[in-house]
């Protein structure tokens, strides 16, 4: 499978909010012994910085400035809060922001041995040469239920109707933005997790990757 021009084995996992892509990507990374990057956290970290500065996410330049020296604590609970989800969705539509975050993700994908990345544009923009691409989805209602449960488990507020509205708005914005919109790469396998437990979804993802490997 490795042909010299490629340094390692890359798995791209894309999908909408709370589809289970992070759960799947983390499990694949563990199973195949690869490092994992949750690329949504980069956009969330930019959003959190603007939020803490009291900046205006509607101003592209302010969002771009927040990309400078972007360090963050992945365990910071605020990164996963609903206000930050909303700001992340907004600022991720700016070309300058996407550009500023691009190389960090490409470098991660290109590291020796390979990697698993999850996000919205991994299979289409960040790692179009990925060995395996999964597009993980689930109905908006199921995703809203999952996100509410997750927020409550983390001790944060989450109301089903608000979260569902928010998920629909983010879906729409992610899918219709001009740059790197959320879309299934032509060569990606679709994995609908609506009726699957997390364990079943992970098992199916491993099966899809192994099937790809066997036929490579
Ligand atoms: N198949 C599934 N069934 C039920 N809950 C799931 C499933 N996959 C993920 N979850 C839960 O749903 C929430 C969102 O999953 P996550 O993997 O973070 O989604 P994403 O990365 O797509 O936003 C988490 O609390 C996770 O534990
Ligand atoms: N590769 C990526 C990852 C996230 N994003 C944006 O960042 C926001 C937060 O991403 P996330 O993956 O953490 O969000 P969830 O799917 O976990 O809700 C999304 O709403 C997207 O708009 C993106 O544009 N491109």
PDB file of C-alpha atoms and ligand atoms in Angstrom:
ATOM      1  CA  UNK A   1       0.000   0.000   0.000  1.00  0.00           C
ATOM      2  CA  UNK A   2       2.856   2.370   0.728  1.00  0.00           C
ATOM      3  CA  UNK A   3       4.270   3.496  -2.596  1.00  0.00           C
ATOM      4  CA  UNK A   4       7.184   5.683  -1.587  1.00  0.00           C
ATOM      5  CA  UNK A   5       5.453   8.970  -2.368  1.00  0.00           C
ATOM      6  CA  UNK A   6       3.193   8.341   0.599  1.00  0.00           C
ATOM      7  CA  UNK A   7       4.607   8.291   4.103  1.00  0.00           C
ATOM      8  CA  UNK A   8       1.891   6.437   5.927  1.00  0.00           C
ATOM      9  CA  UNK A   9      -1.625   5.225   6.259  1.00  0.00           C
ATOM     10  CA  UNK A  10      -4.170   8.049   6.390  1.00  0.00           C
ATOM     11  CA  UNK A  11      -7.809   7.693   7.377  1.00  0.00           C
ATOM     12  CA  UNK A  12     -10.140  10.658   6.755  1.00  0.00           C
ATOM     13  CA  UNK A  13     -13.383  10.801   8.730  1.00  0.00           C
ATOM     14  CA  UNK A  14     -15.884  13.523   7.851  1.00  0.00           C
ATOM     15  CA  UNK A  15     -19.462  14.234   8.783  1.00  0.00           C
ATOM     16  CA  UNK A  16     -21.916  16.664  10.362  1.00  0.00           C
ATOM     17  CA  UNK A  17     -22.199  17.643  14.034  1.00  0.00           C
ATOM     18  CA  UNK A  18     -22.646  14.798  16.525  1.00  0.00           C
ATOM     19  CA  UNK A  19     -22.759  12.154  13.802  1.00  0.00           C
ATOM     20  CA  UNK A  20     -20.244  10.145  15.825  1.00  0.00           C
ATOM     21  CA  UNK A  21     -17.229  10.911  13.640  1.00  0.00           C
ATOM     22  CA  UNK A  22     -15.005  11.767  16.618  1.00  0.00           C
ATOM     23  CA  UNK A  23     -15.951   8.579  18.453  1.00  0.00           C
ATOM     24  CA  UNK A  24     -15.206   6.568  15.320  1.00  0.00           C
ATOM     25  CA  UNK A  25     -11.982   8.408  14.487  1.00  0.00           C
ATOM     26  CA  UNK A  26     -10.617   7.933  18.028  1.00  0.00           C
ATOM     27  CA  UNK A  27     -11.490   4.231  17.968  1.00  0.00           C
ATOM     28  CA  UNK A  28      -9.904   3.742  14.524  1.00  0.00           C
ATOM     29  CA  UNK A  29      -6.755   5.516  15.700  1.00  0.00           C
ATOM     30  CA  UNK A  30      -6.540   3.189  18.699  1.00  0.00           C
ATOM     31  CA  UNK A  31      -7.283   0.071  16.652  1.00  0.00           C
ATOM     32  CA  UNK A  32      -4.736   0.835  13.935  1.00  0.00           C
ATOM     33  CA  UNK A  33      -2.168   2.426  16.257  1.00  0.00           C
ATOM     34  CA  UNK A  34      -2.279   5.853  14.588  1.00  0.00           C
ATOM     35  CA  UNK A  35      -2.282   9.387  16.014  1.00  0.00           C
ATOM     36  CA  UNK A  36      -5.587  11.247  15.837  1.00  0.00           C
ATOM     37  CA  UNK A  37      -6.495  14.884  15.224  1.00  0.00           C
ATOM     38  CA  UNK A  38      -9.959  16.304  15.918  1.00  0.00           C
ATOM     39  CA  UNK A  39      -9.776  19.227  13.469  1.00  0.00           C
ATOM     40  CA  UNK A  40     -12.997  20.747  14.795  1.00  0.00           C
ATOM     41  CA  UNK A  41     -11.056  21.634  17.936  1.00  0.00           C
ATOM     42  CA  UNK A  42      -8.898  24.052  15.925  1.00  0.00           C
ATOM     43  CA  UNK A  43     -11.975  25.986  14.809  1.00  0.00           C
ATOM     44  CA  UNK A  44     -13.383  25.761  18.337  1.00  0.00           C
ATOM     45  CA  UNK A  45     -10.101  27.092  19.784  1.00  0.00           C
ATOM     46  CA  UNK A  46     -10.245  30.103  17.456  1.00  0.00           C
ATOM     47  CA  UNK A  47     -13.874  30.650  18.487  1.00  0.00           C
ATOM     48  CA  UNK A  48     -13.033  30.431  22.192  1.00  0.00           C
ATOM     49  CA  UNK A  49     -10.240  32.947  21.813  1.00  0.00           C
ATOM     50  CA  UNK A  50     -12.579  35.470  20.151  1.00  0.00           C
ATOM     51  CA  UNK A  51     -15.215  34.796  22.813  1.00  0.00           C
ATOM     52  CA  UNK A  52     -12.726  35.414  25.620  1.00  0.00           C
ATOM     53  CA  UNK A  53     -11.404  38.550  23.956  1.00  0.00           C
ATOM     54  CA  UNK A  54     -14.941  39.829  23.576  1.00  0.00           C
ATOM     55  CA  UNK A  55     -14.259  39.999  19.820  1.00  0.00           C
ATOM     56  CA  UNK A  56     -16.807  40.025  17.015  1.00  0.00           C
ATOM     57  CA  UNK A  57     -16.978  36.739  15.063  1.00  0.00           C
ATOM     58  CA  UNK A  58     -18.715  38.603  12.228  1.00  0.00           C
ATOM     59  CA  UNK A  59     -15.479  40.417  11.479  1.00  0.00           C
ATOM     60  CA  UNK A  60     -13.199  38.153   9.447  1.00  0.00           C
ATOM     61  CA  UNK A  61     -10.053  40.021  10.413  1.00  0.00           C
ATOM     62  CA  UNK A  62     -10.696  39.463  14.135  1.00  0.00           C
ATOM     63  CA  UNK A  63     -11.157  35.757  13.502  1.00  0.00           C
ATOM     64  CA  UNK A  64      -7.939  35.637  11.497  1.00  0.00           C
ATOM     65  CA  UNK A  65      -6.040  37.393  14.272  1.00  0.00           C
ATOM     66  CA  UNK A  66      -7.250  34.720  16.689  1.00  0.00           C
ATOM     67  CA  UNK A  67      -5.488  32.081  14.552  1.00  0.00           C
ATOM     68  CA  UNK A  68      -2.057  33.483  15.470  1.00  0.00           C
ATOM     69  CA  UNK A  69      -0.136  31.338  17.959  1.00  0.00           C
ATOM     70  CA  UNK A  70      -3.131  29.101  18.429  1.00  0.00           C
ATOM     71  CA  UNK A  71      -2.528  26.964  21.483  1.00  0.00           C
ATOM     72  CA  UNK A  72      -5.349  25.379  23.466  1.00  0.00           C
ATOM     73  CA  UNK A  73      -6.160  22.828  26.122  1.00  0.00           C
ATOM     74  CA  UNK A  74      -8.172  20.035  24.468  1.00  0.00           C
ATOM     75  CA  UNK A  75      -9.709  19.233  27.866  1.00  0.00           C
ATOM     76  CA  UNK A  76     -11.103  22.756  28.297  1.00  0.00           C
ATOM     77  CA  UNK A  77     -14.843  22.033  28.663  1.00  0.00           C
ATOM     78  CA  UNK A  78     -15.775  25.420  27.255  1.00  0.00           C
ATOM     79  CA  UNK A  79     -14.471  24.379  23.844  1.00  0.00           C
ATOM     80  CA  UNK A  80     -17.456  22.030  23.533  1.00  0.00           C
ATOM     81  CA  UNK A  81     -20.139  24.457  24.699  1.00  0.00           C
ATOM     82  CA  UNK A  82     -22.982  25.511  22.426  1.00  0.00           C
ATOM     83  CA  UNK A  83     -21.979  29.206  22.145  1.00  0.00           C
ATOM     84  CA  UNK A  84     -18.540  28.109  21.016  1.00  0.00           C
ATOM     85  CA  UNK A  85     -20.044  25.608  18.525  1.00  0.00           C
ATOM     86  CA  UNK A  86     -22.005  28.491  17.010  1.00  0.00           C
ATOM     87  CA  UNK A  87     -19.020  30.814  16.746  1.00  0.00           C
ATOM     88  CA  UNK A  88     -16.838  27.998  15.356  1.00  0.00           C
ATOM     89  CA  UNK A  89     -19.395  27.354  12.645  1.00  0.00           C
ATOM     90  CA  UNK A  90     -19.430  31.053  11.767  1.00  0.00           C
ATOM     91  CA  UNK A  91     -15.686  31.657  11.631  1.00  0.00           C
ATOM     92  CA  UNK A  92     -15.023  28.397   9.744  1.00  0.00           C
ATOM     93  CA  UNK A  93     -16.668  29.941   6.685  1.00  0.00           C
ATOM     94  CA  UNK A  94     -13.861  32.520   6.322  1.00  0.00           C
ATOM     95  CA  UNK A  95     -11.285  31.646   3.648  1.00  0.00           C
ATOM     96  CA  UNK A  96      -8.482  33.353   5.579  1.00  0.00           C
ATOM     97  CA  UNK A  97      -9.225  31.323   8.711  1.00  0.00           C
ATOM     98  CA  UNK A  98      -9.347  28.035   6.790  1.00  0.00           C
ATOM     99  CA  UNK A  99      -6.040  28.936   5.105  1.00  0.00           C
ATOM    100  CA  UNK A 100      -4.412  29.782   8.419  1.00  0.00           C
ATOM    101  CA  UNK A 101      -5.345  26.376   9.849  1.00  0.00           C
ATOM    102  CA  UNK A 102      -4.639  24.325   6.716  1.00  0.00           C
ATOM    103  CA  UNK A 103      -0.927  23.562   7.005  1.00  0.00           C
ATOM    104  CA  UNK A 104      -1.137  22.352  10.600  1.00  0.00           C
ATOM    105  CA  UNK A 105      -3.697  19.751   9.512  1.00  0.00           C
ATOM    106  CA  UNK A 106      -1.811  18.761   6.350  1.00  0.00           C
ATOM    107  CA  UNK A 107       1.401  18.314   8.341  1.00  0.00           C
ATOM    108  CA  UNK A 108      -0.422  16.121  10.821  1.00  0.00           C
ATOM    109  CA  UNK A 109      -1.786  13.977   7.988  1.00  0.00           C
ATOM    110  CA  UNK A 110       1.635  13.727   6.339  1.00  0.00           C
ATOM    111  CA  UNK A 111       3.528  12.509   9.408  1.00  0.00           C
ATOM    112  CA  UNK A 112       5.484   9.312   9.151  1.00  0.00           C
ATOM    113  CA  UNK A 113       3.308   6.265   9.728  1.00  0.00           C
ATOM    114  CA  UNK A 114       0.102   8.126   8.961  1.00  0.00           C
ATOM    115  CA  UNK A 115      -2.805   9.478  10.970  1.00  0.00           C
ATOM    116  CA  UNK A 116      -6.538   9.627  11.479  1.00  0.00           C
ATOM    117  CA  UNK A 117      -8.195  13.039  11.131  1.00  0.00           C
ATOM    118  CA  UNK A 118     -11.826  13.940  11.583  1.00  0.00           C
ATOM    119  CA  UNK A 119     -13.690  17.051  10.505  1.00  0.00           C
ATOM    120  CA  UNK A 120     -15.679  18.374   7.563  1.00  0.00           C
ATOM    121  CA  UNK A 121     -13.161  18.607   4.704  1.00  0.00           C
ATOM    122  CA  UNK A 122     -10.532  15.973   5.464  1.00  0.00           C
ATOM    123  CA  UNK A 123     -11.309  13.708   2.518  1.00  0.00           C
ATOM    124  CA  UNK A 124     -11.904  16.599   0.133  1.00  0.00           C
ATOM    125  CA  UNK A 125      -9.315  19.271   1.014  1.00  0.00           C
ATOM    126  CA  UNK A 126      -6.909  18.342   3.819  1.00  0.00           C
ATOM    127  CA  UNK A 127      -6.033  14.812   2.722  1.00  0.00           C
ATOM    128  CA  UNK A 128      -7.613  14.104  -0.658  1.00  0.00           C
ATOM    129  CA  UNK A 129      -5.089  11.265  -1.096  1.00  0.00           C
ATOM    130  CA  UNK A 130      -6.184   9.530   2.121  1.00  0.00           C
ATOM    131  CA  UNK A 131      -6.093   5.738   1.922  1.00  0.00           C
ATOM    132  CA  UNK A 132      -9.547   5.404   3.459  1.00  0.00           C
ATOM    133  CA  UNK A 133     -12.368   7.946   3.659  1.00  0.00           C
ATOM    134  CA  UNK A 134     -15.468   7.576   5.762  1.00  0.00           C
ATOM    135  CA  UNK A 135     -18.425   9.917   5.668  1.00  0.00           C
ATOM    136  CA  UNK A 136     -20.293   9.473   8.944  1.00  0.00           C
ATOM    137  CA  UNK A 137     -23.857  10.672   9.222  1.00  0.00           C
ATOM    138  CA  UNK A 138     -27.080  10.292  11.247  1.00  0.00           C
ATOM    139  CA  UNK A 139     -30.474  11.991  11.233  1.00  0.00           C
ATOM    140  CA  UNK A 140     -30.574  15.513  12.672  1.00  0.00           C
ATOM    141  CA  UNK A 141     -32.952  14.347  15.439  1.00  0.00           C
ATOM    142  CA  UNK A 142     -30.646  11.548  16.568  1.00  0.00           C
ATOM    143  CA  UNK A 143     -27.654  13.892  16.465  1.00  0.00           C
ATOM    144  CA  UNK A 144     -29.494  16.496  18.551  1.00  0.00           C
ATOM    145  CA  UNK A 145     -30.384  13.834  21.157  1.00  0.00           C
ATOM    146  CA  UNK A 146     -26.746  12.756  21.334  1.00  0.00           C
ATOM    147  CA  UNK A 147     -25.473  16.297  21.663  1.00  0.00           C
ATOM    148  CA  UNK A 148     -27.979  17.093  24.458  1.00  0.00           C
ATOM    149  CA  UNK A 149     -26.947  13.954  26.353  1.00  0.00           C
ATOM    150  CA  UNK A 150     -23.301  14.861  25.886  1.00  0.00           C
ATOM    151  CA  UNK A 151     -23.813  18.445  27.107  1.00  0.00           C
ATOM    152  CA  UNK A 152     -25.758  17.307  30.167  1.00  0.00           C
ATOM    153  CA  UNK A 153     -23.133  14.675  30.978  1.00  0.00           C
ATOM    154  CA  UNK A 154     -20.526  17.426  30.889  1.00  0.00           C
ATOM    155  CA  UNK A 155     -22.659  19.537  33.216  1.00  0.00           C
ATOM    156  CA  UNK A 156     -23.493  22.109  30.520  1.00  0.00           C
ATOM    157  CA  UNK A 157     -26.957  23.315  29.534  1.00  0.00           C
ATOM    158  CA  UNK A 158     -28.576  21.641  26.532  1.00  0.00           C
ATOM    159  CA  UNK A 159     -32.213  21.889  25.432  1.00  0.00           C
ATOM    160  CA  UNK A 160     -33.338  19.538  22.680  1.00  0.00           C
ATOM    161  CA  UNK A 161     -35.294  22.073  20.586  1.00  0.00           C
ATOM    162  CA  UNK A 162     -32.498  24.653  20.682  1.00  0.00           C
ATOM    163  CA  UNK A 163     -29.809  22.092  19.928  1.00  0.00           C
ATOM    164  CA  UNK A 164     -31.812  20.654  17.017  1.00  0.00           C
ATOM    165  CA  UNK A 165     -32.293  24.141  15.528  1.00  0.00           C
ATOM    166  CA  UNK A 166     -28.627  24.820  15.998  1.00  0.00           C
ATOM    167  CA  UNK A 167     -27.537  21.556  14.393  1.00  0.00           C
ATOM    168  CA  UNK A 168     -29.776  22.247  11.393  1.00  0.00           C
ATOM    169  CA  UNK A 169     -28.377  25.771  11.051  1.00  0.00           C
ATOM    170  CA  UNK A 170     -24.808  24.476  11.242  1.00  0.00           C
ATOM    171  CA  UNK A 171     -25.548  21.700   8.723  1.00  0.00           C
ATOM    172  CA  UNK A 172     -26.895  24.299   6.333  1.00  0.00           C
ATOM    173  CA  UNK A 173     -23.965  26.667   6.827  1.00  0.00           C
ATOM    174  CA  UNK A 174     -21.334  23.899   6.605  1.00  0.00           C
ATOM    175  CA  UNK A 175     -22.898  22.407   3.476  1.00  0.00           C
ATOM    176  CA  UNK A 176     -23.475  25.651   1.578  1.00  0.00           C
ATOM    177  CA  UNK A 177     -20.342  27.676   2.342  1.00  0.00           C
ATOM    178  CA  UNK A 178     -18.185  28.441  -0.669  1.00  0.00           C
ATOM    179  CA  UNK A 179     -14.909  27.117   0.654  1.00  0.00           C
ATOM    180  CA  UNK A 180     -14.434  23.497   1.693  1.00  0.00           C
ATOM    181  CA  UNK A 181     -18.137  22.782   2.219  1.00  0.00           C
ATOM    182  CA  UNK A 182     -19.196  19.652   4.047  1.00  0.00           C
ATOM    183  CA  UNK A 183     -19.714  17.033   1.387  1.00  0.00           C
ATOM    184  CA  UNK A 184     -19.097  13.355   0.940  1.00  0.00           C
ATOM    185  CA  UNK A 185     -15.954  12.783  -1.133  1.00  0.00           C
ATOM    186  CA  UNK A 186     -16.686  10.707  -4.218  1.00  0.00           C
ATOM    187  CA  UNK A 187     -14.469   7.915  -2.958  1.00  0.00           C
ATOM    188  CA  UNK A 188     -15.744   7.946   0.633  1.00  0.00           C
ATOM    189  CA  UNK A 189     -17.759   5.140   2.217  1.00  0.00           C
ATOM    190  CA  UNK A 190     -20.999   6.303   3.813  1.00  0.00           C
ATOM    191  CA  UNK A 191     -21.672   5.170   7.377  1.00  0.00           C
ATOM    192  CA  UNK A 192     -25.102   6.076   8.765  1.00  0.00           C
ATOM    193  CA  UNK A 193     -25.000   5.646  12.545  1.00  0.00           C
ATOM    194  CA  UNK A 194     -28.647   6.643  13.248  1.00  0.00           C
ATOM    195  CA  UNK A 195     -29.619   3.108  14.278  1.00  0.00           C
ATOM    196  CA  UNK A 196     -26.245   1.957  15.564  1.00  0.00           C
ATOM    197  CA  UNK A 197     -24.796   2.036  19.046  1.00  0.00           C
ATOM    198  CA  UNK A 198     -21.345   3.584  19.294  1.00  0.00           C
ATOM    199  CA  UNK A 199     -19.879   0.064  19.560  1.00  0.00           C
ATOM    200  CA  UNK A 200     -21.714  -1.087  16.422  1.00  0.00           C
ATOM    201  CA  UNK A 201     -20.650   2.041  14.524  1.00  0.00           C
ATOM    202  CA  UNK A 202     -17.014   1.493  15.502  1.00  0.00           C
ATOM    203  CA  UNK A 203     -17.145  -2.184  14.479  1.00  0.00           C
ATOM    204  CA  UNK A 204     -18.623  -1.212  11.116  1.00  0.00           C
ATOM    205  CA  UNK A 205     -15.966   1.475  10.595  1.00  0.00           C
ATOM    206  CA  UNK A 206     -13.181  -1.024  11.330  1.00  0.00           C
ATOM    207  CA  UNK A 207     -14.790  -3.472   8.903  1.00  0.00           C
ATOM    208  CA  UNK A 208     -14.937  -0.793   6.163  1.00  0.00           C
ATOM    209  CA  UNK A 209     -11.272   0.139   6.684  1.00  0.00           C
ATOM    210  CA  UNK A 210     -10.167  -3.492   6.660  1.00  0.00           C
ATOM    211  CA  UNK A 211     -12.188  -4.135   3.531  1.00  0.00           C
ATOM    212  CA  UNK A 212     -10.449  -1.193   1.828  1.00  0.00           C
ATOM    213  CA  UNK A 213      -7.062  -2.463   2.981  1.00  0.00           C
ATOM    214  CA  UNK A 214      -7.764  -5.962   1.677  1.00  0.00           C
ATOM    215  CA  UNK A 215      -8.728  -4.556  -1.724  1.00  0.00           C
ATOM    216  CA  UNK A 216      -5.942  -1.959  -1.986  1.00  0.00           C
TER     217      UNK A 216
HETATM  218  N1  LIG B   1     -23.550   5.487  17.426  1.00  0.00           N
HETATM  219  C1  LIG B   1     -23.746   6.216  18.522  1.00  0.00           C
HETATM  220  N2  LIG B   1     -24.820   5.994  19.293  1.00  0.00           N
HETATM  221  C2  LIG B   1     -25.066   6.744  20.371  1.00  0.00           C
HETATM  222  N3  LIG B   1     -24.274   7.732  20.817  1.00  0.00           N
HETATM  223  C3  LIG B   1     -23.175   7.996  20.106  1.00  0.00           C
HETATM  224  C4  LIG B   1     -22.847   7.267  18.922  1.00  0.00           C
HETATM  225  N4  LIG B   1     -21.708   7.753  18.432  1.00  0.00           N
HETATM  226  C5  LIG B   1     -21.336   8.766  19.253  1.00  0.00           C
HETATM  227  N5  LIG B   1     -22.202   8.895  20.269  1.00  0.00           N
HETATM  228  C6  LIG B   1     -22.193   9.889  21.357  1.00  0.00           C
HETATM  229  O1  LIG B   1     -22.714  11.104  20.763  1.00  0.00           O
HETATM  230  C7  LIG B   1     -21.958  12.230  21.150  1.00  0.00           C
HETATM  231  C8  LIG B   1     -21.344  12.890  19.892  1.00  0.00           C
HETATM  232  O2  LIG B   1     -20.413  11.983  19.341  1.00  0.00           O
HETATM  233  P1  LIG B   1     -19.059  12.496  18.693  1.00  0.00           P
HETATM  234  O3  LIG B   1     -18.289  11.292  18.290  1.00  0.00           O
HETATM  235  O4  LIG B   1     -18.397  13.490  19.570  1.00  0.00           O
HETATM  236  O5  LIG B   1     -19.635  13.232  17.378  1.00  0.00           O
HETATM  237  P2  LIG B   1     -18.969  14.245  16.386  1.00  0.00           P
HETATM  238  O6  LIG B   1     -17.476  14.089  16.521  1.00  0.00           O
HETATM  239  O7  LIG B   1     -19.464  13.837  15.043  1.00  0.00           O
HETATM  240  O8  LIG B   1     -19.454  15.592  16.790  1.00  0.00           O
HETATM  241  C9  LIG B   1     -20.918  11.728  22.149  1.00  0.00           C
HETATM  242  O9  LIG B   1     -21.426  11.896  23.446  1.00  0.00           O
HETATM  243  C10 LIG B   1     -20.785  10.248  21.826  1.00  0.00           C
HETATM  244  O10 LIG B   1     -20.418   9.487  22.953  1.00  0.00           O
HETATM  245  N1  LIG B   2     -12.474  20.258   9.275  1.00  0.00           N
HETATM  246  C1  LIG B   2     -13.387  21.053   9.853  1.00  0.00           C
HETATM  247  C2  LIG B   2     -13.782  20.837  11.191  1.00  0.00           C
HETATM  248  C3  LIG B   2     -14.713  21.675  11.756  1.00  0.00           C
HETATM  249  N2  LIG B   2     -15.201  22.701  11.039  1.00  0.00           N
HETATM  250  C4  LIG B   2     -16.140  23.672  11.616  1.00  0.00           C
HETATM  251  O1  LIG B   2     -15.955  23.756  13.007  1.00  0.00           O
HETATM  252  C5  LIG B   2     -17.194  23.574  13.709  1.00  0.00           C
HETATM  253  C6  LIG B   2     -16.939  22.701  14.922  1.00  0.00           C
HETATM  254  O2  LIG B   2     -16.528  21.434  14.451  1.00  0.00           O
HETATM  255  P1  LIG B   2     -16.652  20.110  15.332  1.00  0.00           P
HETATM  256  O3  LIG B   2     -16.250  18.974  14.475  1.00  0.00           O
HETATM  257  O4  LIG B   2     -15.909  20.303  16.611  1.00  0.00           O
HETATM  258  O5  LIG B   2     -18.187  20.094  15.671  1.00  0.00           O
HETATM  259  P2  LIG B   2     -19.091  18.856  16.036  1.00  0.00           P
HETATM  260  O6  LIG B   2     -19.271  18.089  14.778  1.00  0.00           O
HETATM  261  O7  LIG B   2     -18.370  18.052  17.059  1.00  0.00           O
HETATM  262  O8  LIG B   2     -20.314  19.512  16.553  1.00  0.00           O
HETATM  263  C7  LIG B   2     -18.172  22.976  12.701  1.00  0.00           C
HETATM  264  O9  LIG B   2     -19.466  23.506  12.842  1.00  0.00           O
HETATM  265  C8  LIG B   2     -17.593  23.350  11.352  1.00  0.00           C
HETATM  266  O10 LIG B   2     -18.219  24.503  10.861  1.00  0.00           O
HETATM  267  C9  LIG B   2     -14.830  22.885   9.734  1.00  0.00           C
HETATM  268  O11 LIG B   2     -15.305  23.793   9.071  1.00  0.00           O
HETATM  269  N3  LIG B   2     -13.908  22.060   9.152  1.00  0.00           N
END
